[in-house]
Amino acid sequence: MQPIVSDSISITKIQTSKRSKVDFDNLVFGQVFTDHMFECDFVDGQWQAPKIVPYGPISLDPSAKVFHYGQAIFEGMKAFRDDKDKIWLFRPDQNIQRFNKSALRMSIPEFPEALFLEALSALVRLDAAWVPKGIGSSLYIRPFAIATEEGVSASPSKKYKFMILLSPAQSYYSGKVRVQIMEKYSRAANGGVGYAKTAGNYAAQFYPTALANQEGFQQVIWTDADKHEFLEEAGTMNLFFRINDTLITAPTGDRILDGVTRKSILTLAIDHHIATEERPITVTELLVAQQEGSLKEIFGAGTAAIVSPVYEFGFQGKVYALPESEDTFALKFKKYLNDIQYNLAPDLHQWRYEVK
Ligand SMILES: *Cc1c(COP(=O)(O)O)cnc(C)c1O
């Protein structure tokens, strides 16, 4: 872990909140940010004094390495308001640990875990009025780190900026999606950075996803980069298949991001006596199951939408439909997760963390 100059967070508050100007009934995801942000710079081999300041633009030299080599990582998590106006984070330890795993892979200094949690709490506490009410609504939290050293030499930066932004988000239901199984483009390869939440992973997906969009698919299913045999992730979500009454998901590793939603669903499945298998699953197995009628569901899982059910998938120019049902695993797990996140059910696994 990297040294830190001070772990007490200084706070500079805004004069007047811009909250009253925000239309909370018509929030577009990730467009509106709260009054404050957290900031901490890494200089001279140390994280410097952490601070919370009014939200606003930052100034960087145009030669800063993040602009040239994409040395950048991020996280995505949420804060929830319960019916007694308590505010909760969901498994923040998991995001903090994953952030530092991404940091290590991208040669970015790790951020001290205890300070990370304190920064999340202090910022959410200060902007608590921005956490929307109602099941499905939440405060989206975006921690990130970028390489800020000046100069275009291709070597790891000696300076970094770690920040946390907050963005109120409305209940987000994408509707059922049509996905295309990708054969030409790949998201991740063995030995690569697929398991890290690094900026470039997303940039590299935009073009293939746009091509799929043009063909009428909202999302893509990524297959392995080598033979395009194995079904791996859906866009920026982990992927689940229900064959008969068993829930199947690919094992995590170099190519599969270790999603908090994914691992929580696997634990909840045990709690609710639903059989799961973590194993590689092939396109061939999917097509056979679809033909036999044993393929009941496909859904993506991730923090933003929780679950994203698929109603049709495309492969090699053909489109295959999934059965319609009201009683789906996708909706069950969404409810189980919501119940824990909004403090409506007992927290058997100590996943909730109260921001006080
Ligand atoms: C963030 C992300 C996920 C979902 O992770 P959660 O922790 O559940 O939000 C899945 N796949 C990729 C590639 C991701 O970047």
mmCIF file of C-alpha atoms and ligand atoms in Angstrom:
data_model
loop_
_atom_site.group_PDB
_atom_site.id
_atom_site.type_symbol
_atom_site.label_atom_id
_atom_site.label_comp_id
_atom_site.label_asym_id
_atom_site.label_seq_id
_atom_site.Cartn_x
_atom_site.Cartn_y
_atom_site.Cartn_z
ATOM 1 C CA MET A 1 0.000 0.000 0.000
ATOM 2 C CA GLN A 2 1.247 3.503 -0.797
ATOM 3 C CA PRO A 3 2.018 5.991 1.964
ATOM 4 C CA ILE A 4 -0.295 8.896 2.612
ATOM 5 C CA VAL A 5 0.564 12.341 3.872
ATOM 6 C CA SER A 6 -2.611 12.724 5.924
ATOM 7 C CA ASP A 7 -5.822 10.779 6.252
ATOM 8 C CA SER A 8 -7.968 13.579 7.549
ATOM 9 C CA ILE A 9 -10.204 14.930 4.818
ATOM 10 C CA SER A 10 -10.493 18.715 4.506
ATOM 11 C CA ILE A 11 -13.874 19.988 3.353
ATOM 12 C CA THR A 12 -14.606 23.127 1.346
ATOM 13 C CA LYS A 13 -18.362 23.551 0.988
ATOM 14 C CA ILE A 14 -20.265 25.216 -1.845
ATOM 15 C CA GLN A 15 -22.065 28.498 -1.154
ATOM 16 C CA THR A 16 -25.492 27.506 -2.423
ATOM 17 C CA SER A 17 -26.615 24.055 -3.485
ATOM 18 C CA LYS A 18 -27.681 23.571 -7.103
ATOM 19 C CA ARG A 19 -30.004 20.774 -6.008
ATOM 20 C CA SER A 20 -33.201 22.834 -6.240
ATOM 21 C CA LYS A 21 -32.494 23.367 -9.966
ATOM 22 C CA VAL A 22 -32.462 19.616 -10.680
ATOM 23 C CA ASP A 23 -35.545 17.848 -12.021
ATOM 24 C CA PHE A 24 -35.391 14.621 -10.008
ATOM 25 C CA ASP A 25 -38.305 13.142 -11.961
ATOM 26 C CA ASN A 26 -36.432 13.275 -15.257
ATOM 27 C CA LEU A 27 -32.857 12.302 -14.500
ATOM 28 C CA VAL A 28 -30.780 11.031 -17.383
ATOM 29 C CA PHE A 29 -28.255 8.463 -16.098
ATOM 30 C CA GLY A 30 -24.863 9.994 -15.347
ATOM 31 C CA GLN A 31 -25.681 13.547 -16.450
ATOM 32 C CA VAL A 32 -26.252 15.405 -13.194
ATOM 33 C CA PHE A 33 -23.620 15.590 -10.465
ATOM 34 C CA THR A 34 -23.953 16.656 -6.846
ATOM 35 C CA ASP A 35 -22.505 19.761 -5.160
ATOM 36 C CA HIS A 36 -19.184 18.243 -4.070
ATOM 37 C CA MET A 37 -16.438 15.883 -5.182
ATOM 38 C CA PHE A 38 -13.537 14.109 -3.504
ATOM 39 C CA GLU A 39 -10.001 14.641 -4.713
ATOM 40 C CA CYS A 40 -6.568 13.299 -3.730
ATOM 41 C CA ASP A 41 -3.336 13.656 -5.695
ATOM 42 C CA PHE A 42 -0.401 11.268 -5.812
ATOM 43 C CA VAL A 43 2.881 13.174 -6.029
ATOM 44 C CA ASP A 44 6.459 12.369 -4.966
ATOM 45 C CA GLY A 45 5.566 8.768 -4.203
ATOM 46 C CA GLN A 46 2.779 9.641 -1.772
ATOM 47 C CA TRP A 47 -0.925 10.299 -1.726
ATOM 48 C CA GLN A 48 -1.298 13.925 -0.673
ATOM 49 C CA ALA A 49 -3.847 15.536 1.655
ATOM 50 C CA PRO A 50 -7.352 14.322 0.729
ATOM 51 C CA LYS A 51 -10.046 16.917 0.203
ATOM 52 C CA ILE A 52 -13.685 17.438 -0.605
ATOM 53 C CA VAL A 53 -14.292 20.491 -2.776
ATOM 54 C CA PRO A 54 -17.148 22.035 -4.796
ATOM 55 C CA TYR A 55 -17.884 19.998 -7.941
ATOM 56 C CA GLY A 56 -16.272 21.515 -11.007
ATOM 57 C CA PRO A 57 -13.776 21.238 -13.867
ATOM 58 C CA ILE A 58 -10.177 20.236 -13.223
ATOM 59 C CA SER A 59 -7.172 21.559 -15.079
ATOM 60 C CA LEU A 60 -4.557 19.236 -16.602
ATOM 61 C CA ASP A 61 -1.624 19.712 -18.908
ATOM 62 C CA PRO A 62 -2.512 18.503 -22.426
ATOM 63 C CA SER A 63 0.463 16.156 -22.296
ATOM 64 C CA ALA A 64 -0.886 14.399 -19.177
ATOM 65 C CA LYS A 65 -0.398 10.681 -19.721
ATOM 66 C CA VAL A 66 -4.051 9.766 -19.267
ATOM 67 C CA PHE A 67 -4.834 11.514 -22.580
ATOM 68 C CA HIS A 68 -2.195 9.602 -24.505
ATOM 69 C CA TYR A 69 -1.927 6.156 -22.962
ATOM 70 C CA GLY A 70 -5.243 5.707 -21.222
ATOM 71 C CA GLN A 71 -3.754 4.992 -17.834
ATOM 72 C CA ALA A 72 -7.093 5.248 -16.053
ATOM 73 C CA ILE A 73 -9.304 3.076 -13.870
ATOM 74 C CA PHE A 74 -12.744 3.479 -12.331
ATOM 75 C CA GLU A 75 -15.432 1.901 -10.185
ATOM 76 C CA GLY A 76 -19.230 2.036 -10.167
ATOM 77 C CA MET A 77 -21.309 1.662 -7.025
ATOM 78 C CA LYS A 78 -24.455 3.086 -5.435
ATOM 79 C CA ALA A 79 -25.899 4.589 -2.258
ATOM 80 C CA PHE A 80 -29.521 3.825 -1.351
ATOM 81 C CA ARG A 81 -32.041 5.650 0.837
ATOM 82 C CA ASP A 82 -34.377 3.461 2.905
ATOM 83 C CA ASP A 83 -37.900 4.348 4.055
ATOM 84 C CA LYS A 84 -36.537 5.698 7.342
ATOM 85 C CA ASP A 85 -34.132 8.002 5.469
ATOM 86 C CA LYS A 86 -31.069 6.006 6.396
ATOM 87 C CA ILE A 87 -28.452 5.838 3.680
ATOM 88 C CA TRP A 88 -26.605 2.660 2.776
ATOM 89 C CA LEU A 89 -23.748 1.547 0.577
ATOM 90 C CA PHE A 90 -23.784 -1.982 -0.825
ATOM 91 C CA ARG A 91 -20.621 -4.058 -0.289
ATOM 92 C CA PRO A 92 -18.241 -1.075 -0.601
ATOM 93 C CA ASP A 93 -15.319 -3.291 0.459
ATOM 94 C CA GLN A 94 -15.724 -5.237 -2.785
ATOM 95 C CA ASN A 95 -15.472 -2.144 -4.976
ATOM 96 C CA ILE A 96 -12.519 -0.825 -2.994
ATOM 97 C CA GLN A 97 -10.602 -4.087 -3.329
ATOM 98 C CA ARG A 98 -11.419 -4.359 -7.016
ATOM 99 C CA PHE A 99 -10.280 -0.774 -7.586
ATOM 100 C CA ASN A 100 -6.896 -1.677 -6.190
ATOM 101 C CA LYS A 101 -6.733 -4.834 -8.314
ATOM 102 C CA SER A 102 -7.376 -2.672 -11.376
ATOM 103 C CA ALA A 103 -4.778 -0.182 -10.092
ATOM 104 C CA LEU A 104 -2.108 -2.855 -9.818
ATOM 105 C CA ARG A 105 -2.775 -4.093 -13.362
ATOM 106 C CA MET A 106 -2.579 -0.568 -14.789
ATOM 107 C CA SER A 107 0.543 0.425 -12.811
ATOM 108 C CA ILE A 108 -1.433 2.966 -10.801
ATOM 109 C CA PRO A 109 -0.599 3.265 -7.082
ATOM 110 C CA GLU A 110 -3.219 1.608 -4.896
ATOM 111 C CA PHE A 111 -5.426 3.880 -2.830
ATOM 112 C CA PRO A 112 -5.464 3.205 0.944
ATOM 113 C CA GLU A 113 -8.589 1.135 1.663
ATOM 114 C CA ALA A 114 -9.587 2.758 4.951
ATOM 115 C CA LEU A 115 -9.294 6.238 3.478
ATOM 116 C CA PHE A 116 -11.284 5.133 0.416
ATOM 117 C CA LEU A 117 -14.173 4.043 2.637
ATOM 118 C CA GLU A 118 -13.928 7.216 4.710
ATOM 119 C CA ALA A 119 -13.921 9.323 1.519
ATOM 120 C CA LEU A 120 -17.068 7.556 0.255
ATOM 121 C CA SER A 121 -18.808 8.079 3.604
ATOM 122 C CA ALA A 122 -17.753 11.702 4.007
ATOM 123 C CA LEU A 123 -18.795 12.685 0.484
ATOM 124 C CA VAL A 124 -22.129 10.844 0.542
ATOM 125 C CA ARG A 125 -22.821 12.251 4.035
ATOM 126 C CA LEU A 126 -22.157 15.799 2.836
ATOM 127 C CA ASP A 127 -24.360 15.410 -0.266
ATOM 128 C CA ALA A 128 -26.921 13.151 1.450
ATOM 129 C CA ALA A 129 -29.806 15.367 0.329
ATOM 130 C CA TRP A 130 -29.017 14.203 -3.228
ATOM 131 C CA VAL A 131 -29.743 10.522 -2.540
ATOM 132 C CA PRO A 132 -33.155 10.095 -4.174
ATOM 133 C CA LYS A 133 -36.069 8.309 -2.524
ATOM 134 C CA GLY A 134 -37.855 5.275 -3.842
ATOM 135 C CA ILE A 135 -37.043 1.717 -4.806
ATOM 136 C CA GLY A 136 -34.854 1.730 -7.887
ATOM 137 C CA SER A 137 -33.611 5.268 -7.340
ATOM 138 C CA SER A 138 -30.109 5.706 -5.970
ATOM 139 C CA LEU A 139 -27.009 7.836 -5.896
ATOM 140 C CA TYR A 140 -24.530 6.490 -8.425
ATOM 141 C CA ILE A 141 -20.936 6.726 -7.173
ATOM 142 C CA ARG A 142 -18.010 7.003 -9.572
ATOM 143 C CA PRO A 143 -14.523 6.678 -8.061
ATOM 144 C CA PHE A 144 -11.683 6.913 -10.604
ATOM 145 C CA ALA A 145 -7.956 7.509 -10.926
ATOM 146 C CA ILE A 146 -6.053 9.046 -13.831
ATOM 147 C CA ALA A 147 -2.387 9.551 -14.744
ATOM 148 C CA THR A 148 -1.709 13.279 -14.570
ATOM 149 C CA GLU A 149 2.048 13.571 -15.121
ATOM 150 C CA GLU A 150 3.049 15.912 -17.941
ATOM 151 C CA GLY A 151 4.963 14.427 -20.860
ATOM 152 C CA VAL A 152 4.273 11.936 -23.636
ATOM 153 C CA SER A 153 7.023 9.430 -22.894
ATOM 154 C CA ALA A 154 5.469 5.968 -22.795
ATOM 155 C CA SER A 155 6.115 5.042 -19.192
ATOM 156 C CA PRO A 156 3.944 4.931 -16.101
ATOM 157 C CA SER A 157 3.051 8.334 -14.740
ATOM 158 C CA LYS A 158 4.635 9.586 -11.530
ATOM 159 C CA LYS A 159 1.540 11.649 -10.709
ATOM 160 C CA TYR A 160 -2.083 10.607 -10.351
ATOM 161 C CA LYS A 161 -5.401 12.058 -9.360
ATOM 162 C CA PHE A 162 -7.975 9.990 -7.483
ATOM 163 C CA MET A 163 -11.507 11.378 -7.438
ATOM 164 C CA ILE A 164 -15.029 10.431 -6.432
ATOM 165 C CA LEU A 165 -18.108 11.891 -8.146
ATOM 166 C CA LEU A 166 -21.751 11.393 -7.208
ATOM 167 C CA SER A 167 -24.698 11.361 -9.600
ATOM 168 C CA PRO A 168 -28.357 10.889 -8.619
ATOM 169 C CA ALA A 169 -29.991 8.131 -10.676
ATOM 170 C CA GLN A 170 -33.579 7.213 -11.289
ATOM 171 C CA SER A 171 -35.026 3.763 -11.312
ATOM 172 C CA TYR A 172 -33.348 2.279 -14.332
ATOM 173 C CA TYR A 173 -35.091 -0.361 -16.349
ATOM 174 C CA SER A 174 -33.695 -0.867 -19.802
ATOM 175 C CA GLY A 175 -36.594 -3.083 -20.841
ATOM 176 C CA LYS A 176 -35.832 -6.460 -22.323
ATOM 177 C CA VAL A 177 -32.895 -6.407 -24.671
ATOM 178 C CA ARG A 178 -31.963 -8.057 -27.929
ATOM 179 C CA VAL A 179 -28.319 -9.114 -27.926
ATOM 180 C CA GLN A 180 -25.923 -10.166 -30.644
ATOM 181 C CA ILE A 181 -23.328 -12.857 -30.050
ATOM 182 C CA MET A 182 -20.026 -11.397 -31.282
ATOM 183 C CA GLU A 183 -17.623 -13.448 -33.328
ATOM 184 C CA LYS A 184 -15.289 -10.931 -34.915
ATOM 185 C CA TYR A 185 -14.502 -8.482 -32.128
ATOM 186 C CA SER A 186 -13.344 -9.350 -28.622
ATOM 187 C CA ARG A 187 -13.594 -7.621 -25.278
ATOM 188 C CA ALA A 188 -10.824 -9.394 -23.437
ATOM 189 C CA ALA A 189 -8.043 -11.932 -23.869
ATOM 190 C CA ASN A 190 -5.976 -14.129 -21.577
ATOM 191 C CA GLY A 191 -3.183 -12.105 -20.033
ATOM 192 C CA GLY A 192 -4.983 -8.884 -20.904
ATOM 193 C CA VAL A 193 -6.891 -6.328 -18.865
ATOM 194 C CA GLY A 194 -10.433 -7.722 -19.083
ATOM 195 C CA TYR A 195 -10.654 -8.278 -15.331
ATOM 196 C CA ALA A 196 -9.692 -4.653 -14.606
ATOM 197 C CA LYS A 197 -12.124 -1.747 -14.731
ATOM 198 C CA THR A 198 -9.956 0.299 -17.033
ATOM 199 C CA ALA A 199 -11.197 3.075 -19.310
ATOM 200 C CA GLY A 200 -9.876 1.496 -22.517
ATOM 201 C CA ASN A 201 -11.994 -1.634 -22.055
ATOM 202 C CA TYR A 202 -15.054 0.511 -22.549
ATOM 203 C CA ALA A 203 -13.661 2.593 -25.417
ATOM 204 C CA ALA A 204 -12.827 -0.620 -27.294
ATOM 205 C CA GLN A 205 -16.436 -1.790 -27.014
ATOM 206 C CA PHE A 206 -18.081 1.296 -28.467
ATOM 207 C CA TYR A 207 -17.450 0.511 -32.135
ATOM 208 C CA PRO A 208 -18.549 -3.168 -32.173
ATOM 209 C CA THR A 209 -21.573 -2.241 -30.043
ATOM 210 C CA ALA A 210 -22.486 0.544 -32.477
ATOM 211 C CA LEU A 211 -22.354 -1.996 -35.335
ATOM 212 C CA ALA A 212 -24.675 -4.309 -33.399
ATOM 213 C CA ASN A 213 -26.985 -1.338 -32.694
ATOM 214 C CA GLN A 214 -27.233 -0.683 -36.438
ATOM 215 C CA GLU A 215 -28.464 -4.246 -36.880
ATOM 216 C CA GLY A 216 -31.150 -3.749 -34.238
ATOM 217 C CA PHE A 217 -29.405 -5.210 -31.189
ATOM 218 C CA GLN A 218 -29.089 -3.152 -27.997
ATOM 219 C CA GLN A 219 -26.181 -5.108 -26.608
ATOM 220 C CA VAL A 220 -23.548 -7.632 -27.529
ATOM 221 C CA ILE A 221 -22.512 -10.905 -25.959
ATOM 222 C CA TRP A 222 -18.754 -11.238 -25.942
ATOM 223 C CA THR A 223 -17.217 -14.612 -26.686
ATOM 224 C CA ASP A 224 -13.642 -15.710 -25.993
ATOM 225 C CA ALA A 225 -11.057 -13.976 -28.164
ATOM 226 C CA ASP A 226 -9.443 -17.228 -29.252
ATOM 227 C CA LYS A 227 -12.127 -19.426 -30.828
ATOM 228 C CA HIS A 228 -15.305 -17.438 -30.108
ATOM 229 C CA GLU A 229 -16.790 -20.575 -28.556
ATOM 230 C CA PHE A 230 -17.451 -19.487 -24.990
ATOM 231 C CA LEU A 231 -20.112 -17.014 -23.888
ATOM 232 C CA GLU A 232 -18.467 -14.532 -21.560
ATOM 233 C CA GLU A 233 -20.052 -11.151 -20.815
ATOM 234 C CA ALA A 234 -22.931 -8.998 -22.028
ATOM 235 C CA GLY A 235 -21.674 -5.535 -22.880
ATOM 236 C CA THR A 236 -20.472 -4.279 -19.528
ATOM 237 C CA MET A 237 -22.405 -6.787 -17.462
ATOM 238 C CA ASN A 238 -21.791 -10.335 -16.339
ATOM 239 C CA LEU A 239 -23.943 -12.918 -18.026
ATOM 240 C CA PHE A 240 -26.298 -15.543 -16.597
ATOM 241 C CA PHE A 241 -28.087 -18.398 -18.354
ATOM 242 C CA ARG A 242 -30.946 -20.387 -16.942
ATOM 243 C CA ILE A 243 -31.130 -23.892 -18.355
ATOM 244 C CA ASN A 244 -34.123 -25.677 -16.855
ATOM 245 C CA ASP A 245 -33.807 -24.572 -13.235
ATOM 246 C CA THR A 246 -30.042 -24.194 -13.060
ATOM 247 C CA LEU A 247 -28.357 -20.802 -13.231
ATOM 248 C CA ILE A 248 -25.068 -20.847 -15.131
ATOM 249 C CA THR A 249 -22.384 -18.170 -15.338
ATOM 250 C CA ALA A 250 -18.839 -18.163 -16.647
ATOM 251 C CA PRO A 251 -16.027 -18.433 -14.086
ATOM 252 C CA THR A 252 -14.076 -15.248 -13.384
ATOM 253 C CA GLY A 253 -10.500 -15.025 -14.600
ATOM 254 C CA ASP A 254 -8.430 -12.863 -16.936
ATOM 255 C CA ARG A 255 -11.319 -12.330 -19.336
ATOM 256 C CA ILE A 256 -14.282 -11.996 -17.008
ATOM 257 C CA LEU A 257 -14.750 -9.094 -14.655
ATOM 258 C CA ASP A 258 -15.460 -10.099 -11.066
ATOM 259 C CA GLY A 259 -18.805 -8.302 -10.746
ATOM 260 C CA VAL A 260 -20.259 -7.524 -7.326
ATOM 261 C CA THR A 261 -23.764 -8.123 -8.677
ATOM 262 C CA ARG A 262 -22.645 -11.464 -10.146
ATOM 263 C CA LYS A 263 -21.102 -12.716 -6.916
ATOM 264 C CA SER A 264 -24.060 -11.466 -4.860
ATOM 265 C CA ILE A 265 -26.487 -13.343 -7.121
ATOM 266 C CA LEU A 266 -24.451 -16.535 -6.706
ATOM 267 C CA THR A 267 -24.649 -16.190 -2.899
ATOM 268 C CA LEU A 268 -28.367 -15.319 -2.947
ATOM 269 C CA ALA A 269 -28.984 -18.377 -5.125
ATOM 270 C CA ILE A 270 -27.623 -20.564 -2.311
ATOM 271 C CA ASP A 271 -29.834 -18.735 0.222
ATOM 272 C CA HIS A 272 -32.879 -19.346 -1.968
ATOM 273 C CA HIS A 273 -32.021 -22.948 -2.932
ATOM 274 C CA ILE A 274 -31.440 -22.231 -6.598
ATOM 275 C CA ALA A 275 -28.839 -24.457 -8.247
ATOM 276 C CA THR A 276 -25.892 -22.654 -9.815
ATOM 277 C CA GLU A 277 -22.914 -23.647 -11.909
ATOM 278 C CA GLU A 278 -19.823 -21.530 -12.469
ATOM 279 C CA ARG A 279 -18.381 -23.023 -15.602
ATOM 280 C CA PRO A 280 -17.567 -22.210 -19.200
ATOM 281 C CA ILE A 281 -20.656 -22.330 -21.403
ATOM 282 C CA THR A 282 -20.430 -22.595 -25.181
ATOM 283 C CA VAL A 283 -22.455 -21.113 -28.022
ATOM 284 C CA THR A 284 -23.228 -24.690 -29.141
ATOM 285 C CA GLU A 285 -24.672 -25.588 -25.741
ATOM 286 C CA LEU A 286 -26.815 -22.444 -25.869
ATOM 287 C CA LEU A 287 -28.179 -23.264 -29.333
ATOM 288 C CA VAL A 288 -28.967 -26.862 -28.356
ATOM 289 C CA ALA A 289 -30.717 -25.728 -25.162
ATOM 290 C CA GLN A 290 -32.686 -23.138 -27.122
ATOM 291 C CA GLN A 291 -33.843 -25.834 -29.588
ATOM 292 C CA GLU A 292 -34.759 -28.313 -26.884
ATOM 293 C CA GLY A 293 -36.659 -25.656 -24.974
ATOM 294 C CA SER A 294 -34.510 -26.025 -21.849
ATOM 295 C CA LEU A 295 -33.066 -22.515 -22.224
ATOM 296 C CA LYS A 296 -35.414 -20.431 -20.079
ATOM 297 C CA GLU A 297 -33.566 -17.144 -19.554
ATOM 298 C CA ILE A 298 -30.517 -15.072 -20.319
ATOM 299 C CA PHE A 299 -29.791 -11.949 -18.324
ATOM 300 C CA GLY A 300 -26.983 -9.501 -17.737
ATOM 301 C CA ALA A 301 -26.060 -8.452 -14.187
ATOM 302 C CA GLY A 302 -24.335 -5.263 -13.061
ATOM 303 C CA THR A 303 -24.638 -2.332 -10.666
ATOM 304 C CA ALA A 304 -26.380 0.092 -13.058
ATOM 305 C CA ALA A 305 -29.427 -1.967 -14.062
ATOM 306 C CA ILE A 306 -29.011 -4.847 -11.530
ATOM 307 C CA VAL A 307 -30.444 -7.291 -14.063
ATOM 308 C CA SER A 308 -31.087 -6.843 -17.741
ATOM 309 C CA PRO A 309 -33.241 -9.633 -19.206
ATOM 310 C CA VAL A 310 -32.681 -10.711 -22.806
ATOM 311 C CA TYR A 311 -35.669 -11.567 -25.023
ATOM 312 C CA GLU A 312 -33.853 -12.473 -28.242
ATOM 313 C CA PHE A 313 -30.298 -13.229 -29.262
ATOM 314 C CA GLY A 314 -28.714 -13.091 -32.682
ATOM 315 C CA PHE A 315 -26.023 -15.427 -33.941
ATOM 316 C CA GLN A 316 -24.641 -15.733 -37.478
ATOM 317 C CA GLY A 317 -27.520 -13.824 -39.015
ATOM 318 C CA LYS A 318 -30.286 -15.733 -37.249
ATOM 319 C CA VAL A 319 -32.382 -14.504 -34.351
ATOM 320 C CA TYR A 320 -33.480 -16.834 -31.544
ATOM 321 C CA ALA A 321 -36.277 -16.044 -29.111
ATOM 322 C CA LEU A 322 -36.444 -16.832 -25.415
ATOM 323 C CA PRO A 323 -39.655 -17.990 -23.783
ATOM 324 C CA GLU A 324 -41.842 -15.331 -22.157
ATOM 325 C CA SER A 325 -42.551 -15.697 -18.475
ATOM 326 C CA GLU A 326 -43.583 -13.557 -15.528
ATOM 327 C CA ASP A 327 -41.851 -15.790 -13.032
ATOM 328 C CA THR A 328 -38.197 -15.306 -13.910
ATOM 329 C CA PHE A 329 -34.950 -15.745 -12.015
ATOM 330 C CA ALA A 330 -33.948 -12.289 -13.300
ATOM 331 C CA LEU A 331 -36.825 -10.552 -11.515
ATOM 332 C CA LYS A 332 -36.422 -12.717 -8.401
ATOM 333 C CA PHE A 333 -32.776 -11.756 -8.007
ATOM 334 C CA LYS A 334 -33.521 -8.135 -8.717
ATOM 335 C CA LYS A 335 -36.020 -8.179 -5.852
ATOM 336 C CA TYR A 336 -33.707 -10.053 -3.483
ATOM 337 C CA LEU A 337 -30.969 -7.502 -4.153
ATOM 338 C CA ASN A 338 -33.294 -4.496 -3.867
ATOM 339 C CA ASP A 339 -34.668 -5.814 -0.570
ATOM 340 C CA ILE A 340 -31.165 -5.891 0.889
ATOM 341 C CA GLN A 341 -30.033 -2.609 -0.666
ATOM 342 C CA TYR A 342 -33.095 -0.666 0.573
ATOM 343 C CA ASN A 343 -33.068 -2.274 4.028
ATOM 344 C CA LEU A 344 -36.296 -4.190 3.431
ATOM 345 C CA ALA A 345 -34.884 -7.606 4.267
ATOM 346 C CA PRO A 346 -32.426 -8.966 6.839
ATOM 347 C CA ASP A 347 -28.818 -8.527 5.834
ATOM 348 C CA LEU A 348 -27.602 -12.098 6.309
ATOM 349 C CA HIS A 349 -24.170 -11.497 4.810
ATOM 350 C CA GLN A 350 -23.363 -8.025 6.214
ATOM 351 C CA TRP A 351 -23.488 -6.434 2.777
ATOM 352 C CA ARG A 352 -25.047 -3.145 3.879
ATOM 353 C CA TYR A 353 -22.851 -0.343 5.155
ATOM 354 C CA GLU A 354 -24.613 2.603 6.759
ATOM 355 C CA VAL A 355 -23.436 6.127 5.974
ATOM 356 C CA LYS A 356 -23.879 8.020 9.221
HETATM 357 C C1 LIG B 1 -18.413 -3.196 -13.990
HETATM 358 C C2 LIG B 1 -18.523 -4.370 -14.876
HETATM 359 C C3 LIG B 1 -19.401 -5.448 -14.601
HETATM 360 C C4 LIG B 1 -20.382 -5.438 -13.458
HETATM 361 O O1 LIG B 1 -19.797 -5.367 -12.213
HETATM 362 P P1 LIG B 1 -20.676 -4.924 -10.937
HETATM 363 O O2 LIG B 1 -19.686 -4.924 -9.833
HETATM 364 O O3 LIG B 1 -21.719 -5.961 -10.761
HETATM 365 O O4 LIG B 1 -21.256 -3.602 -11.245
HETATM 366 C C5 LIG B 1 -19.386 -6.535 -15.451
HETATM 367 N N1 LIG B 1 -18.574 -6.584 -16.522
HETATM 368 C C6 LIG B 1 -17.740 -5.570 -16.828
HETATM 369 C C7 LIG B 1 -16.868 -5.688 -18.022
HETATM 370 C C8 LIG B 1 -17.677 -4.445 -16.028
HETATM 371 O O5 LIG B 1 -16.859 -3.442 -16.345
#
